Amino acid sequence: VTSLLPWPPSYLDSWKWAGARQLLQRCRQLHVGRALPSTLLLLGEPGLGREAVAVELACSLTCREGGAEGCTCTSCQRVRRGIHPDLAVLDVQPGKSDIVIEQVHQVVEDILQRPYEAEQRVFLVASVHTPPLNAHAASALLKTLEEPPSHVTFLLLAANPSRVLPTILSRSVQLHVPPPQHGELCDLLCRHHQLAEEQAEELLAAVKDASLALQADPESAPSTVATLETLLGDALNGDVLALLRLASQSKRDPATAAMTTASLLSLASSSDARDAERFLDAAAALITSERRRSALHLDPESTVAGTLARLLRQAASG
Ligand SMILES: [Zn+2]
């Protein structure tokens, strides 16, 4: 079944996770009691349940057969494929970096239209972070968010409320999509990265952040963690070649800086006191420079290589 929604199919499976199912159940109850707020902000990391909750909720809101969990009626199937006429998804268009104002104008005009088939029309905004929803586009949406027609529900997605404009926040009800439980995440990693269970556990132990684990290079993920630790150990012992390899690795994979930090912390926990201190110093320096890098939009390579080179010079001179 091909999906026209802007997410990979693996994103849409995760409504089966315990936390997401509970949240959906609550929303369905509110909907039946006509008490579901008209503008919901679903908070969670991409791919970890929020898209699935939004799509399954859209199914329930438009279903004509009661909208129970996992309903497979024609209407619900069309919602899941992104081809239901009463579901619209607002997302950045190919080749653009922002949601453009014309798209928002289209939505604002569109929602006045009665539903085609269902009792509700659902508008799903794939990310209300700024960007891609810039202040200009957001302000065009505000009045509609505040008083949408009774046949309209807005489902807005975001990872971090601090990247959402206060004017949007104040007009929506925030719902946190619970993250997957350990076993659920492990299972997802096994399927997503085609890993054996022990490898998935190893990756999770090395990278505590679930979304980071999912973004890690599918094929070399577990070996990357091991390689990183070896390279880091060598680099901090003055091996310039290891430092260069580390830098080139971080250029290929933007998640490397965070994984490097995780590896440093893991090395620190298994080293003697003197080495542990150096690894902890390096991790702290890396976190600081990574923050600076993202604020200044610098190349990831410059963070890892620059920080480690500085530490090497310090080690050599001390
Ligand atoms: Zn249905």
JSON list of C-alpha atoms in Angstrom, two decimals, residues 214-294:
[
{"chain": "A", "resi": 214, "resn": "LEU", "atom": "CA", "xyz": [16.90, 5.93, 14.58]},
{"chain": "A", "resi": 215, "resn": "GLN", "atom": "CA", "xyz": [18.86, 8.45, 12.52]},
{"chain": "A", "resi": 216, "resn": "ALA", "atom": "CA", "xyz": [22.14, 6.60, 12.89]},
{"chain": "A", "resi": 217, "resn": "ASP", "atom": "CA", "xyz": [23.54, 5.15, 9.69]},
{"chain": "A", "resi": 218, "resn": "PRO", "atom": "CA", "xyz": [21.36, 2.05, 9.10]},
{"chain": "A", "resi": 219, "resn": "GLU", "atom": "CA", "xyz": [24.16, -0.25, 8.02]},
{"chain": "A", "resi": 220, "resn": "SER", "atom": "CA", "xyz": [27.12, 0.78, 10.06]},
{"chain": "A", "resi": 221, "resn": "ALA", "atom": "CA", "xyz": [25.31, 1.93, 13.19]},
{"chain": "A", "resi": 222, "resn": "PRO", "atom": "CA", "xyz": [26.54, -0.58, 15.78]},
{"chain": "A", "resi": 223, "resn": "SER", "atom": "CA", "xyz": [30.01, -0.86, 14.29]},
{"chain": "A", "resi": 224, "resn": "THR", "atom": "CA", "xyz": [30.13, 2.94, 14.09]},
{"chain": "A", "resi": 225, "resn": "VAL", "atom": "CA", "xyz": [29.81, 3.16, 17.85]},
{"chain": "A", "resi": 226, "resn": "ALA", "atom": "CA", "xyz": [32.64, 0.68, 18.34]},
{"chain": "A", "resi": 227, "resn": "THR", "atom": "CA", "xyz": [34.76, 2.38, 15.67]},
{"chain": "A", "resi": 228, "resn": "LEU", "atom": "CA", "xyz": [34.13, 5.77, 17.22]},
{"chain": "A", "resi": 229, "resn": "GLU", "atom": "CA", "xyz": [35.39, 4.57, 20.61]},
{"chain": "A", "resi": 230, "resn": "THR", "atom": "CA", "xyz": [38.58, 3.18, 19.08]},
{"chain": "A", "resi": 231, "resn": "LEU", "atom": "CA", "xyz": [39.17, 6.32, 17.02]},
{"chain": "A", "resi": 232, "resn": "LEU", "atom": "CA", "xyz": [38.49, 8.54, 20.01]},
{"chain": "A", "resi": 233, "resn": "GLY", "atom": "CA", "xyz": [40.87, 6.63, 22.25]},
{"chain": "A", "resi": 234, "resn": "ASP", "atom": "CA", "xyz": [43.60, 6.87, 19.59]},
{"chain": "A", "resi": 235, "resn": "ALA", "atom": "CA", "xyz": [42.89, 10.54, 18.83]},
{"chain": "A", "resi": 236, "resn": "LEU", "atom": "CA", "xyz": [43.09, 11.51, 22.48]},
{"chain": "A", "resi": 237, "resn": "ASN", "atom": "CA", "xyz": [46.39, 9.64, 22.73]},
{"chain": "A", "resi": 238, "resn": "GLY", "atom": "CA", "xyz": [47.81, 11.90, 20.03]},
{"chain": "A", "resi": 239, "resn": "ASP", "atom": "CA", "xyz": [47.07, 9.87, 16.87]},
{"chain": "A", "resi": 240, "resn": "VAL", "atom": "CA", "xyz": [46.50, 12.55, 14.23]},
{"chain": "A", "resi": 241, "resn": "LEU", "atom": "CA", "xyz": [45.33, 10.05, 11.61]},
{"chain": "A", "resi": 242, "resn": "ALA", "atom": "CA", "xyz": [42.59, 8.87, 13.97]},
{"chain": "A", "resi": 243, "resn": "LEU", "atom": "CA", "xyz": [41.59, 12.49, 14.48]},
{"chain": "A", "resi": 244, "resn": "LEU", "atom": "CA", "xyz": [41.28, 13.01, 10.72]},
{"chain": "A", "resi": 245, "resn": "ARG", "atom": "CA", "xyz": [39.23, 9.83, 10.27]},
{"chain": "A", "resi": 246, "resn": "LEU", "atom": "CA", "xyz": [36.95, 10.98, 13.07]},
{"chain": "A", "resi": 247, "resn": "ALA", "atom": "CA", "xyz": [36.51, 14.34, 11.39]},
{"chain": "A", "resi": 248, "resn": "SER", "atom": "CA", "xyz": [35.65, 12.78, 8.04]},
{"chain": "A", "resi": 249, "resn": "GLN", "atom": "CA", "xyz": [33.19, 10.40, 9.73]},
{"chain": "A", "resi": 250, "resn": "SER", "atom": "CA", "xyz": [31.42, 13.36, 11.33]},
{"chain": "A", "resi": 251, "resn": "LYS", "atom": "CA", "xyz": [31.23, 15.12, 8.00]},
{"chain": "A", "resi": 252, "resn": "ARG", "atom": "CA", "xyz": [29.44, 12.11, 6.43]},
{"chain": "A", "resi": 253, "resn": "ASP", "atom": "CA", "xyz": [27.05, 11.67, 9.33]},
{"chain": "A", "resi": 254, "resn": "PRO", "atom": "CA", "xyz": [25.76, 14.74, 11.20]},
{"chain": "A", "resi": 255, "resn": "ALA", "atom": "CA", "xyz": [24.74, 12.51, 14.14]},
{"chain": "A", "resi": 256, "resn": "THR", "atom": "CA", "xyz": [28.40, 11.68, 14.75]},
{"chain": "A", "resi": 257, "resn": "ALA", "atom": "CA", "xyz": [29.04, 14.64, 17.04]},
{"chain": "A", "resi": 258, "resn": "ALA", "atom": "CA", "xyz": [26.30, 13.45, 19.40]},
{"chain": "A", "resi": 259, "resn": "MET", "atom": "CA", "xyz": [27.42, 9.84, 19.09]},
{"chain": "A", "resi": 260, "resn": "THR", "atom": "CA", "xyz": [31.01, 10.90, 19.74]},
{"chain": "A", "resi": 261, "resn": "THR", "atom": "CA", "xyz": [29.86, 12.57, 22.94]},
{"chain": "A", "resi": 262, "resn": "ALA", "atom": "CA", "xyz": [28.01, 9.38, 23.93]},
{"chain": "A", "resi": 263, "resn": "SER", "atom": "CA", "xyz": [31.12, 7.31, 23.17]},
{"chain": "A", "resi": 264, "resn": "LEU", "atom": "CA", "xyz": [33.33, 9.63, 25.23]},
{"chain": "A", "resi": 265, "resn": "LEU", "atom": "CA", "xyz": [31.00, 9.28, 28.20]},
{"chain": "A", "resi": 266, "resn": "SER", "atom": "CA", "xyz": [30.99, 5.53, 27.81]},
{"chain": "A", "resi": 267, "resn": "LEU", "atom": "CA", "xyz": [34.81, 5.47, 27.57]},
{"chain": "A", "resi": 268, "resn": "ALA", "atom": "CA", "xyz": [35.01, 7.63, 30.69]},
{"chain": "A", "resi": 269, "resn": "SER", "atom": "CA", "xyz": [32.89, 5.17, 32.66]},
{"chain": "A", "resi": 270, "resn": "SER", "atom": "CA", "xyz": [35.24, 2.29, 31.82]},
{"chain": "A", "resi": 271, "resn": "SER", "atom": "CA", "xyz": [38.61, 4.07, 32.25]},
{"chain": "A", "resi": 272, "resn": "ASP", "atom": "CA", "xyz": [40.85, 4.74, 35.21]},
{"chain": "A", "resi": 273, "resn": "ALA", "atom": "CA", "xyz": [40.56, 8.08, 36.98]},
{"chain": "A", "resi": 274, "resn": "ARG", "atom": "CA", "xyz": [43.15, 10.00, 34.94]},
{"chain": "A", "resi": 275, "resn": "ASP", "atom": "CA", "xyz": [41.82, 8.91, 31.54]},
{"chain": "A", "resi": 276, "resn": "ALA", "atom": "CA", "xyz": [38.22, 9.26, 32.68]},
{"chain": "A", "resi": 277, "resn": "GLU", "atom": "CA", "xyz": [38.88, 12.92, 33.42]},
{"chain": "A", "resi": 278, "resn": "ARG", "atom": "CA", "xyz": [40.25, 13.50, 29.92]},
{"chain": "A", "resi": 279, "resn": "PHE", "atom": "CA", "xyz": [37.28, 11.77, 28.30]},
{"chain": "A", "resi": 280, "resn": "LEU", "atom": "CA", "xyz": [34.83, 13.77, 30.43]},
{"chain": "A", "resi": 281, "resn": "ASP", "atom": "CA", "xyz": [36.65, 17.01, 29.55]},
{"chain": "A", "resi": 282, "resn": "ALA", "atom": "CA", "xyz": [36.46, 16.12, 25.88]},
{"chain": "A", "resi": 283, "resn": "ALA", "atom": "CA", "xyz": [32.74, 15.28, 26.13]},
{"chain": "A", "resi": 284, "resn": "ALA", "atom": "CA", "xyz": [32.03, 18.58, 27.90]},
{"chain": "A", "resi": 285, "resn": "ALA", "atom": "CA", "xyz": [34.04, 20.53, 25.30]},
{"chain": "A", "resi": 286, "resn": "LEU", "atom": "CA", "xyz": [32.22, 18.76, 22.51]},
{"chain": "A", "resi": 287, "resn": "ILE", "atom": "CA", "xyz": [28.78, 19.52, 23.94]},
{"chain": "A", "resi": 288, "resn": "THR", "atom": "CA", "xyz": [29.71, 23.20, 24.31]},
{"chain": "A", "resi": 289, "resn": "SER", "atom": "CA", "xyz": [31.10, 23.51, 20.79]},
{"chain": "A", "resi": 290, "resn": "GLU", "atom": "CA", "xyz": [28.19, 21.54, 19.32]},
{"chain": "A", "resi": 291, "resn": "ARG", "atom": "CA", "xyz": [25.78, 24.09, 20.81]},
{"chain": "A", "resi": 292, "resn": "ARG", "atom": "CA", "xyz": [27.88, 26.89, 19.37]},
{"chain": "A", "resi": 293, "resn": "ARG", "atom": "CA", "xyz": [28.02, 25.12, 16.02]},
{"chain": "A", "resi": 294, "resn": "SER", "atom": "CA", "xyz": [24.27, 24.74, 15.69]}
]
